[in-house]
Coordinates of C-alpha atoms in Angstrom, one line a residue:
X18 CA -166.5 -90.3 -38.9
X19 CA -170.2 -88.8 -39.3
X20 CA -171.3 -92.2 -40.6
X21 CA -169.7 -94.3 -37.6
X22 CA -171.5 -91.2 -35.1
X23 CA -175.1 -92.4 -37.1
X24 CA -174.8 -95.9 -37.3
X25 CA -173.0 -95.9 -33.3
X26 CA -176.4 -94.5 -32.0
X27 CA -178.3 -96.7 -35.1
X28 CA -176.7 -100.0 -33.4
X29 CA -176.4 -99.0 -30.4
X30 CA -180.2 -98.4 -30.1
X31 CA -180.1 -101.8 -31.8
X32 CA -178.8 -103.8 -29.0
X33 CA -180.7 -101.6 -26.4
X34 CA -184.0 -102.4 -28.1
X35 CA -182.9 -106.5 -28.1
X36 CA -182.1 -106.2 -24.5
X37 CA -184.6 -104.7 -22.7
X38 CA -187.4 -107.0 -25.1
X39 CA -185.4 -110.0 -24.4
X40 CA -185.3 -109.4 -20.8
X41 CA -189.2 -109.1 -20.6
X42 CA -189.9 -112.1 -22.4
X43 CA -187.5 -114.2 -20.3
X44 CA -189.3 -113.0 -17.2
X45 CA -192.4 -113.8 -18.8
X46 CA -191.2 -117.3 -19.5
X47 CA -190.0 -117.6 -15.6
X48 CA -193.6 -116.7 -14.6
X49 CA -194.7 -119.1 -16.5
X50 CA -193.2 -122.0 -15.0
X51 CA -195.9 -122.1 -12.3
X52 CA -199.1 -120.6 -14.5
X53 CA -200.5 -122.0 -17.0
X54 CA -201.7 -118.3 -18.4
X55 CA -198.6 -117.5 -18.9
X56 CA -197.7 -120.1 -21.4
X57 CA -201.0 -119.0 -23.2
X58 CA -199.6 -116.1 -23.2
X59 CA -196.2 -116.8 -24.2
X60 CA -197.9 -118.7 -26.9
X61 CA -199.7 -116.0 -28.1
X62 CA -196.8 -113.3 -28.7
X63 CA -194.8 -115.6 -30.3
X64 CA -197.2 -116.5 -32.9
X65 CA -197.8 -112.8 -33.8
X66 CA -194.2 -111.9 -33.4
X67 CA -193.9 -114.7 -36.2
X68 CA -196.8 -113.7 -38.2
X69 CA -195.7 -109.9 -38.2
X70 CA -191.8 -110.8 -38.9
X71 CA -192.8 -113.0 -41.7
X72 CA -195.1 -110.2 -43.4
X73 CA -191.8 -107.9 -43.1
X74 CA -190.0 -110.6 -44.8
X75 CA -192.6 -110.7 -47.6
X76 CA -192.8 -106.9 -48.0
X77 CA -188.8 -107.0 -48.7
X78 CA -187.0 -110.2 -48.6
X79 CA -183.7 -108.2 -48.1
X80 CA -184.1 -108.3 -45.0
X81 CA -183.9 -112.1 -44.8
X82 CA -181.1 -113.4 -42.7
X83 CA -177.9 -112.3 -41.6
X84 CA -178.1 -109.3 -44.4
X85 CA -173.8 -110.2 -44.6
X86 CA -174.2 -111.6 -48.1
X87 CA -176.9 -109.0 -49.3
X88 CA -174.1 -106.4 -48.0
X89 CA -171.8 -108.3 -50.1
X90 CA -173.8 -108.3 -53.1
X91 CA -174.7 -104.7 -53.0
X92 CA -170.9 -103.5 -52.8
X93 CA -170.0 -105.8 -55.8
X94 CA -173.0 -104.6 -58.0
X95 CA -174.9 -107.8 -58.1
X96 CA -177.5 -106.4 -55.7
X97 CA -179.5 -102.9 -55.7
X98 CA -182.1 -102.2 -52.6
X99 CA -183.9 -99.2 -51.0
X100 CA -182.2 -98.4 -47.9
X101 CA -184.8 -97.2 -45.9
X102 CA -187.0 -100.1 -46.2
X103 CA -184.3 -102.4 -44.9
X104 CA -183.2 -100.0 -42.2
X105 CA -186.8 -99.6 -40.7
X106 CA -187.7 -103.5 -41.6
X107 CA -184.2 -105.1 -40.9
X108 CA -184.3 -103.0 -37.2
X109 CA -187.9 -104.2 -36.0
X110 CA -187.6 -107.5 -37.7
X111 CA -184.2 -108.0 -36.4
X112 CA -184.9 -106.8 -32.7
X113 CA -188.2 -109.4 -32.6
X114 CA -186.9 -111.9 -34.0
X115 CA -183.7 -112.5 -31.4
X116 CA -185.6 -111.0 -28.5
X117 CA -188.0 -114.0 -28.4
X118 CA -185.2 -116.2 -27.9
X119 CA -184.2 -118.0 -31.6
X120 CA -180.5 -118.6 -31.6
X121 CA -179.8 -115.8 -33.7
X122 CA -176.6 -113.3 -33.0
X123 CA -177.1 -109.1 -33.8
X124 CA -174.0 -108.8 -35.9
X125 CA -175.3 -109.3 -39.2
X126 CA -178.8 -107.7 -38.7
X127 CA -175.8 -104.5 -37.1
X128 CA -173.8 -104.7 -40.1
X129 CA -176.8 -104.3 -42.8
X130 CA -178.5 -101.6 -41.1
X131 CA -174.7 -99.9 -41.0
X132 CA -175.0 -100.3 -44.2
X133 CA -178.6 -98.9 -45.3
X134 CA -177.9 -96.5 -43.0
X135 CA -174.3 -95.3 -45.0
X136 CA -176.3 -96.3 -48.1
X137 CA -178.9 -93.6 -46.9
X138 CA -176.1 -90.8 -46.0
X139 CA -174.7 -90.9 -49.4
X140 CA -177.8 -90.7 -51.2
X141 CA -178.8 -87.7 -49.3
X142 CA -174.9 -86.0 -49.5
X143 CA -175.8 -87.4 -53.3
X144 CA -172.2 -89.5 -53.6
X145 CA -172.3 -91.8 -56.7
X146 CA -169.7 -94.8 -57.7
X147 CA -166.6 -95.2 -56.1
X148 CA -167.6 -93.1 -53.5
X149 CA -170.8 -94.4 -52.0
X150 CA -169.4 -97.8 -52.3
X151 CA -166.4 -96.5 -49.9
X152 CA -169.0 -94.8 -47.8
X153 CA -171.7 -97.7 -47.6
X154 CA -168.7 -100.3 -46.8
X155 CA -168.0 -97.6 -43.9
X156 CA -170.9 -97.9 -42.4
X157 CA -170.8 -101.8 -42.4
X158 CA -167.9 -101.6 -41.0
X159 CA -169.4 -99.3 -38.3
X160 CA -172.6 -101.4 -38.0
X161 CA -170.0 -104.6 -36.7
X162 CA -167.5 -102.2 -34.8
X163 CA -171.4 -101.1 -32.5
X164 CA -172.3 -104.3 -32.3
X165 CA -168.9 -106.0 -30.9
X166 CA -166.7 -103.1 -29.5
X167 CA -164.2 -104.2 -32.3
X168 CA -163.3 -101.5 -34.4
X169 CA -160.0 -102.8 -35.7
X170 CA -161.5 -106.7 -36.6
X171 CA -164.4 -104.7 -38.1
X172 CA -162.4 -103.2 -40.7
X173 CA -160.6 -106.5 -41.5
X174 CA -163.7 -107.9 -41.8
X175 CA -164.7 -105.7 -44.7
X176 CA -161.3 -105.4 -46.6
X177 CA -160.7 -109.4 -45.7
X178 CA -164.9 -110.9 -46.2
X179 CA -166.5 -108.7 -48.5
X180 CA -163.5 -107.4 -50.9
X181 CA -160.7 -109.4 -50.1
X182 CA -158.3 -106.9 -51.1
X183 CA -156.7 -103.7 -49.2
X184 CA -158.0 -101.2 -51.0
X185 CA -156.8 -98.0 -49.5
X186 CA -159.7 -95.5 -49.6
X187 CA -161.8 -98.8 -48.2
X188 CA -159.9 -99.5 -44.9
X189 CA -159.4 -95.3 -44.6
X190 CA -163.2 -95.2 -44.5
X191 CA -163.8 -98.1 -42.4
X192 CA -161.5 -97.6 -40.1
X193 CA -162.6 -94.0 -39.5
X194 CA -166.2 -95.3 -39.2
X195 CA -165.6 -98.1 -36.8
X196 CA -163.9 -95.9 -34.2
X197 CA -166.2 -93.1 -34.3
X198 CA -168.5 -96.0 -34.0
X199 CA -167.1 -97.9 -31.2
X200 CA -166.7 -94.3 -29.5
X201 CA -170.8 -93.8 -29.5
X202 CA -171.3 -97.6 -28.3
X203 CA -168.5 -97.6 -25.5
X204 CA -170.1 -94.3 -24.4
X205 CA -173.4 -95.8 -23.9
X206 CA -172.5 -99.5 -23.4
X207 CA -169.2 -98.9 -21.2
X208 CA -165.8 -99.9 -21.7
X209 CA -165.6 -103.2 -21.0
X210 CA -164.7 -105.5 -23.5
X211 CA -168.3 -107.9 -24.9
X212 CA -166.6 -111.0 -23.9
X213 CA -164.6 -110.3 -21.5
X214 CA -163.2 -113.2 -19.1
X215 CA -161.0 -113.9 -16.3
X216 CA -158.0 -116.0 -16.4
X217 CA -154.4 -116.1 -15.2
X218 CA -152.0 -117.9 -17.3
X219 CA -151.0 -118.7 -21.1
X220 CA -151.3 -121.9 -22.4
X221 CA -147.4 -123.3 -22.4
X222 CA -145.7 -124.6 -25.8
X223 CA -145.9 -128.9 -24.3
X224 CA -149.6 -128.2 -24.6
X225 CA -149.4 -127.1 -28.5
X226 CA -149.3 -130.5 -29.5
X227 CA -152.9 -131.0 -28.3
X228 CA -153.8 -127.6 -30.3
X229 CA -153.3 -129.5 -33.2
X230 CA -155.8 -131.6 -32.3
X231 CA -158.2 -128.8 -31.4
X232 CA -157.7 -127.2 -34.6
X233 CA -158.2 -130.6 -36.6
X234 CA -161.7 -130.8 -34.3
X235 CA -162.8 -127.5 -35.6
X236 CA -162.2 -127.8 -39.0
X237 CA -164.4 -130.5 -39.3
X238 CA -166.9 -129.1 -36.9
X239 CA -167.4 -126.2 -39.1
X240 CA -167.1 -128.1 -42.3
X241 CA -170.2 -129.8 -41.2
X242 CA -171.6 -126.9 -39.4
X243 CA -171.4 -124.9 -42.9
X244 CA -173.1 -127.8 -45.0
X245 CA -176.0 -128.0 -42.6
X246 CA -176.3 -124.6 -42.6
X247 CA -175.8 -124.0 -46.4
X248 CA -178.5 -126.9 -47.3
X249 CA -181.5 -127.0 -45.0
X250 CA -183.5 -125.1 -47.1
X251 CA -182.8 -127.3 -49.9
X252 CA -184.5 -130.2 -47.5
X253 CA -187.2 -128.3 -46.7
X254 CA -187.8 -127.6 -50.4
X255 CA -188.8 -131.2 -50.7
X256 CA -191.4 -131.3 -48.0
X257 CA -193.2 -129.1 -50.6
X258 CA -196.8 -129.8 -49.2
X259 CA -195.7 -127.6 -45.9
X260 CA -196.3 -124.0 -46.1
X261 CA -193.6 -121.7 -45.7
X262 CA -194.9 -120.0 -42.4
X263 CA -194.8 -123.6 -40.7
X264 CA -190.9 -123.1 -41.1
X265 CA -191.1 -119.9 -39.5
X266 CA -193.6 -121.0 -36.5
X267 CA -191.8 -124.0 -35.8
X268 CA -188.7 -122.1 -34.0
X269 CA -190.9 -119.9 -32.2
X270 CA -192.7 -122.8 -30.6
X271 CA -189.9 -124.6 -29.8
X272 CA -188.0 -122.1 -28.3
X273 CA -190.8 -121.7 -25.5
X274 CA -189.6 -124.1 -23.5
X275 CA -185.9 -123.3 -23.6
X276 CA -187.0 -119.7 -22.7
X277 CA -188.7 -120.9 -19.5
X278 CA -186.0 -123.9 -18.0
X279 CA -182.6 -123.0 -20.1
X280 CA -182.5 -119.5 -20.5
X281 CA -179.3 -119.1 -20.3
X282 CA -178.7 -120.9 -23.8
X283 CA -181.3 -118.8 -25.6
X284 CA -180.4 -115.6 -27.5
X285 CA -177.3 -115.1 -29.6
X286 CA -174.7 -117.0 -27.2
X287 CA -172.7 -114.2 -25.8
X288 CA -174.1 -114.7 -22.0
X289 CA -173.6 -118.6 -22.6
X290 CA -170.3 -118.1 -23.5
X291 CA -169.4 -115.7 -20.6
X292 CA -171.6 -118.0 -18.4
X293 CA -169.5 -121.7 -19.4
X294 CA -166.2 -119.4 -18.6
X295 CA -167.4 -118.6 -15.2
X296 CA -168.7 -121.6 -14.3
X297 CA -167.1 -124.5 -16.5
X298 CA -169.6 -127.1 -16.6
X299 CA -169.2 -130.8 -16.6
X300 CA -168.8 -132.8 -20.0
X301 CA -172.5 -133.9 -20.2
X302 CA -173.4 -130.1 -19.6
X303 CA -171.2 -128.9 -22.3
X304 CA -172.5 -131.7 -25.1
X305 CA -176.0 -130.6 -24.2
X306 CA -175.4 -127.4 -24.8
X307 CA -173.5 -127.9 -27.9
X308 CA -176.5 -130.4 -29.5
X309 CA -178.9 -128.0 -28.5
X310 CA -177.0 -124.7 -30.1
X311 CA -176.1 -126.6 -32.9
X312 CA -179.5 -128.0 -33.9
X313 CA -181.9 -124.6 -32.9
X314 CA -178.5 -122.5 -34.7
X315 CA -179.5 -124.0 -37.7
X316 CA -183.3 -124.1 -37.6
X317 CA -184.0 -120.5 -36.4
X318 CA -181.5 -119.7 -39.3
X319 CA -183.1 -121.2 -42.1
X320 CA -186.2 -119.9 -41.7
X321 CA -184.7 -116.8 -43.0
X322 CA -185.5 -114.7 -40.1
X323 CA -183.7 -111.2 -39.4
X324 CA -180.5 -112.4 -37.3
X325 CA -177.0 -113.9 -37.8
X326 CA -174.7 -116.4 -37.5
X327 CA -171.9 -114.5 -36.6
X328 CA -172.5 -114.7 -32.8
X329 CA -174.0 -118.4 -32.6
X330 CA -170.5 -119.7 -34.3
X331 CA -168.6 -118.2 -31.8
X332 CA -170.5 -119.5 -29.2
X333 CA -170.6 -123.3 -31.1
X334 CA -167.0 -122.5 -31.1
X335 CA -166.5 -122.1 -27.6
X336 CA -168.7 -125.4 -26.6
X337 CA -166.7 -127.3 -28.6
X338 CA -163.4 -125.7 -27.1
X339 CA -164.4 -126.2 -23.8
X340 CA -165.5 -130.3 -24.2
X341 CA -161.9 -130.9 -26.0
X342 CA -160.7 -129.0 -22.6
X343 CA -162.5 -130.8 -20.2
X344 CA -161.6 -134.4 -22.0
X345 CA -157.6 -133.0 -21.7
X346 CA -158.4 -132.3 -17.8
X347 CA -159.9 -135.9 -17.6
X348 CA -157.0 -137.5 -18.9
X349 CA -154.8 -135.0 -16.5
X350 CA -152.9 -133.7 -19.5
X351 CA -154.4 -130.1 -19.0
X352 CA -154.8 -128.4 -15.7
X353 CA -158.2 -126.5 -15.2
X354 CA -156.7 -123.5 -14.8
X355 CA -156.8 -123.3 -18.9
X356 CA -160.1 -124.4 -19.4
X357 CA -160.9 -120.8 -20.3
X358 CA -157.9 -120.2 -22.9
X359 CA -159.5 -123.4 -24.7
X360 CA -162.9 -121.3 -24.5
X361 CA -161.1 -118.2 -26.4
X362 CA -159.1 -119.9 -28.8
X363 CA -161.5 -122.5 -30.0
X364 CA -163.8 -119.7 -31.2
X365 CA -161.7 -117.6 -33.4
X366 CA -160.9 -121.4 -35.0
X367 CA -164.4 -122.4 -35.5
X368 CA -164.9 -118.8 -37.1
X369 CA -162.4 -118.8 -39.1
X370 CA -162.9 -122.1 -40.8
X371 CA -166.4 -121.5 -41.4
X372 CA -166.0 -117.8 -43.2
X373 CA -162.7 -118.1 -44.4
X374 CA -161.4 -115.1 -42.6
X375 CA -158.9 -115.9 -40.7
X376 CA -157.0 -112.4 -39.8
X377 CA -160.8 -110.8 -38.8
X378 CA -161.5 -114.0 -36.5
X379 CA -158.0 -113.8 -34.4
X380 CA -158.3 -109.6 -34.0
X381 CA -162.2 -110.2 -33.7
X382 CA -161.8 -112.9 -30.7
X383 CA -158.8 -110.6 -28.8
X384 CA -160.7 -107.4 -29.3
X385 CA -163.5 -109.4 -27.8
X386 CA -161.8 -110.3 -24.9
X387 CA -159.8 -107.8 -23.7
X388 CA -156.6 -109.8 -23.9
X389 CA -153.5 -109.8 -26.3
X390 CA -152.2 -113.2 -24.1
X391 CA -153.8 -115.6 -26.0
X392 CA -152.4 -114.3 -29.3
X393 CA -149.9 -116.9 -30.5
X394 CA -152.5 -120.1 -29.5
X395 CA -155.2 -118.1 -31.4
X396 CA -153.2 -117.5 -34.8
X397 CA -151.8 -121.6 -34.1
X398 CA -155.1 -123.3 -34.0
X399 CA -157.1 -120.6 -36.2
X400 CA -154.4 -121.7 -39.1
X401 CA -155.4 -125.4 -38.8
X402 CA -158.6 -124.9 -38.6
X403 CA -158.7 -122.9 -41.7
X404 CA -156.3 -125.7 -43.3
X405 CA -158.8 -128.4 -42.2
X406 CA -161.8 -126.7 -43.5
X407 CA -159.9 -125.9 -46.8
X408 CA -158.9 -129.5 -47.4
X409 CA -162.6 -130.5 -47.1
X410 CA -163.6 -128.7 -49.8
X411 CA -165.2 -125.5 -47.5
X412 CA -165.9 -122.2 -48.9
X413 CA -166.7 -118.8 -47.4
X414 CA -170.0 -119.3 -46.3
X415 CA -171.5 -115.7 -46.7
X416 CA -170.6 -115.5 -50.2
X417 CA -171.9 -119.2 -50.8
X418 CA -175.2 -117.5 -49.2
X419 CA -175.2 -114.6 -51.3
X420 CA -174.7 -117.1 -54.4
X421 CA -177.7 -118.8 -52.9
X422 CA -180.0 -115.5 -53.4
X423 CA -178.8 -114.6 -56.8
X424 CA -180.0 -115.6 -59.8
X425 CA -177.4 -116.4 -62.8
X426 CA -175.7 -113.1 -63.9
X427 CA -176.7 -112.1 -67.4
X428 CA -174.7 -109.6 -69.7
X429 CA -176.2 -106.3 -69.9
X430 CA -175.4 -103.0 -71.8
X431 CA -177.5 -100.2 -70.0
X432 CA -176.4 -97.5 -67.6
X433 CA -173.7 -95.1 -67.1
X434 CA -170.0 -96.8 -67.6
X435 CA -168.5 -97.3 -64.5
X436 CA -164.8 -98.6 -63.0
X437 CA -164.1 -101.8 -60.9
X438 CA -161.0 -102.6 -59.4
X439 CA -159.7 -106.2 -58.8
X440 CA -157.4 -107.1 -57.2
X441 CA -154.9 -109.6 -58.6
X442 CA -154.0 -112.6 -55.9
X443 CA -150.7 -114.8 -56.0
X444 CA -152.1 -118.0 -57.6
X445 CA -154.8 -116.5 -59.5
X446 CA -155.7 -117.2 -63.1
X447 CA -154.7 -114.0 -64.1
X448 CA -151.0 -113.5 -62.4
X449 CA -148.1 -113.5 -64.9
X450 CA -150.8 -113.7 -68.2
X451 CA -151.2 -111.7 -70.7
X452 CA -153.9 -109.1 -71.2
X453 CA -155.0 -110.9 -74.4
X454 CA -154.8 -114.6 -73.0
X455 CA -157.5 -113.5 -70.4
X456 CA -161.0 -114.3 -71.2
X457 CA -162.3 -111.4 -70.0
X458 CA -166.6 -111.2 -69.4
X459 CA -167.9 -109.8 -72.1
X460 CA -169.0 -106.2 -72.1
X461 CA -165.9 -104.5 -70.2
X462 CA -162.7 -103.1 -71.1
X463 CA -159.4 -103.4 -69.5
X464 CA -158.3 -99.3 -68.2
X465 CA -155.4 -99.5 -66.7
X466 CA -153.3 -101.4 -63.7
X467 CA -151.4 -100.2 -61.1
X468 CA -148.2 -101.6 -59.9
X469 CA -146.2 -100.3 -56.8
X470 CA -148.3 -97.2 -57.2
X471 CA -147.6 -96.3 -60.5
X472 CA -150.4 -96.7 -63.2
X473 CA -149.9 -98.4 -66.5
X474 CA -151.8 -98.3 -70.1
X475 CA -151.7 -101.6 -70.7
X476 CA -151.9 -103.5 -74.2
X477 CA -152.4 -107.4 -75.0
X478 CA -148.9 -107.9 -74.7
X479 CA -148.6 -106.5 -70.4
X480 CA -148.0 -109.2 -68.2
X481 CA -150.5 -109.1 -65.5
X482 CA -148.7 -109.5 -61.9
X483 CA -149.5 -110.9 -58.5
X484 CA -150.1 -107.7 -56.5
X485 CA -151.7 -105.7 -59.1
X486 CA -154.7 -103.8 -59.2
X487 CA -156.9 -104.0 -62.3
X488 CA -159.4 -101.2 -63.2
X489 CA -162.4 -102.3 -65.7
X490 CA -164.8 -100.0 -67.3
X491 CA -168.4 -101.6 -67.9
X492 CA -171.9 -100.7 -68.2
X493 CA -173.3 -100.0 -64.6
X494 CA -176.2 -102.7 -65.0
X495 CA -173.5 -105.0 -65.9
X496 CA -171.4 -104.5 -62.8
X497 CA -172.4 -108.2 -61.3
X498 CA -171.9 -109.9 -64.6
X499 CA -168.3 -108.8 -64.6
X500 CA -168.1 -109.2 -60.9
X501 CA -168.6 -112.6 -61.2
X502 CA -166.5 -113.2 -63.6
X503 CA -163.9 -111.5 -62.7
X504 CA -163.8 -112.1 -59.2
X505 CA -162.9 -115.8 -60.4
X506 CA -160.2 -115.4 -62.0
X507 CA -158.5 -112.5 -59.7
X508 CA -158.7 -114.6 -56.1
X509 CA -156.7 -118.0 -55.5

């Protein structure tokens, strides 16, 4: 509860700081309309914001991106980083980056400085192993629950995204944290809910046959949303004569002019989204709006500026809910009065088939909203989204990123021994094996597993089952050698 109280006011101050920049520069950019000095000037802060951000990122490149998959990494062992720097360098990098306008979302910068900020608590209340991993997965939890009002999808999120098992000292933690968190951030933020929108009726079962088509919609929206997203860089790589700060001025510039005559579609997405419910704009408006997201999404992203996705994918999410809506309304299949319960739905589906988390996205979108109506159409088209993604060959796309920033895992025998625990998914390579037909990473020994609570010494003759948990013993620099490993052959 300490650690959600720290990172509540961490975050918290977060979003203030984004707010109150952001709001400056957008007034800036209306002045600027009419006068040609204020374009100059315009001009002139974004450059150094760019400049300055992209000397943060060189100082400590863990501070890159969403700082999801560097969470990630850091819990499973494959990544090791001084908390501090990222705190202070994650929170100005993170609040310049997204007040200036780039499509960037808060979440993941919220989550990482959680995070540090846990990370920083248990170095100073000096907790080691098992322990500080509990308490740094807290505050990440915490980080999220600040930054959406969402305690409860904030501790899926961890247990379902970043150890995709339910670990019971984990969700104890994070679930402590995020409340205590979400207490300092509705304190200071209020009690209404971040996306909170008005509408009066569920969407009836003779319309769940168009859901199907929603869902399919999404899928591959997201599928192609995630390879974009996933490979830019890689195209970038081959215009190898263009320096790397080009990449990170090119957003900058380009997001002048959205500041000034569309700034309603800058930022992160949440006042677009609660803007399109309000108002629900014509076809033509919405496919704008989705070209535009989709394309400066994507470009402010890879230049591996401090902000997330998180937020942006919602928002894509909603766009694309909202055209399929307004082409049911054309063909008088849908009345408007659901135009909004498309909005809602569509973006728990386009989340959910994009990171693979399917429970966090359905809690995430109804804590979001207020609203427990929309629950059945949520879990319906969030499932075939999910299903459609899957079939395409889609992964989870923060551990593809963190994959992305690490180098191939090598065996290694220094440091203290230490435990990991697996957990052992239906499907998996290891249910119903033996302990000696596993080929288990080298440099780690098989302790015990524990099944319906009772621990067993196992031998290469125990049958490893679906449900189990499996505690190794390795070296401590080896934990993301065995991680990796491992982690294959324990998920489906």
């Amino acid at each position: 509860m300490v650690i959600g109280i720290i990172v509540g006011f961490v975050v918290s101050f977060f979003r203030i700081s984004i707010e109150a920049l952001s709001s400056q520069i957008l007034k800036l950019a209306h002045f600027s309309i009419h006068n040609l000095l204020g374009v100059v000037i315009l001009i002139l802060i974004n450059l150094l914001i760019a400049i300055f951000v992209y000397g943060l990122i060189k100082s400590d490149p863990n501070i890159k991106g969403s700082g999801i998959p560097q969470v990630e990494g850091q819990l499973n062992g494959e990544l090791d980083y001084s908390w501090l720097s990222v705190l202070i360098k994650k929170f100005i990098g993170g609040v310049l980056s997204i007040s200036s306008g780039l499509f960037l979302g808060r979440e993941g910068p919220s989550i990482q400085l959680g995070a540090s900020a846990a990370q920083g608590f248990a170095s100073i209340t000096h907790k080691k192993g098992v322990s500080k991993d509990c308490i740094i997965a807290g505050g990440s939890a915490a980080g999220l629950s600040a930054a959406f009002n969402a305690p409860i999808a904030s501790t899926l999120f961890v247990l379902e995204e970043i150890y995709h098992n339910f670990s019971t000292p984990v969700w104890l933690v994070a679930l402590s944290a995020s409340i205590s968190s979400n207490f300092v951030s509705t304190a200071i933020f209020g009690k209404i809910p971040v996306l909170h929108m008005s509408y009066s009726q569920v969407i009836p079962l003779h319309i769940y046959p168009y859901l199907i088509l929603l869902g399919i919609m999404l899928g591959i929206g997201g599928r192609i949303y995630e390879l974009c997203t996933l490979h830019i860089n890689e195209w970038y790589k081959k215009l190898n004569k263009i320096p790397e700060i080009v990449w990170i001025l090119l957003p900058f510039f380009l997001v002048i002019p959205l500041d000034m005559y569309l700034p309603h579609i800058v930022g992160g997405g949440s006042g677009l989204v609660l803007r399109i419910a309000q108002i629900a704009p014509s076809m033509s408006t919405l496919i704008l709006f989705l070209l535009i997201r989709f394309s400066f999404s994507i470009l402010s992203y890879a230049t591996g500026l401090p902000g997330g996705i998180f937020l942006p994918m919602l928002t894509l999410g909603a766009l694309l809910g909202g055209i399929f809506a307004r082409i049911l309304i054309s063909l008088h299949v849908l009345p408007d009065t659901y135009f909004v319960n498309f909005i809602i739905i569509s973006m728990s589906g386009f989340f959910a088939c994009i990171s693979k988390s399917p429970f966090t996205a359905i809690l995430l979108i109804t804590e979001m909203v207020g609203s427990l109506q929309n629950l059945m159409a949520l879990a319906f088209v969030t499932l075939i989204a999910y299903e459609v993604t899957d079939l395409l060959g889609g992964s989870p796309i923060y551990n593809e990123m963190l994959q992305k920033l690490l180098s191939p895992q090598e065996l290694s025998t220094s440091g203290k021994l230490v435990n990991m625990f697996f957990s052992v998914q239906l499907g998996s390579q290891l249910a119903d094996k033996k302990v000696k037909d596993v080929q288990w990473p080298e440099g780690c020994i098989v302790c015990s597993i524990t099944r319906n609570e009772k621990s067993l010494i196992p031998d290469g003759e125990t049958v490893i089952k679906a449900g189990d948990n499996i505690e190794l013993s390795t070296n401590r620099d080896n934990r993301g050698y065995v991680y990796t490993h491992v982690e294959k052959l324990a998920l489906n």
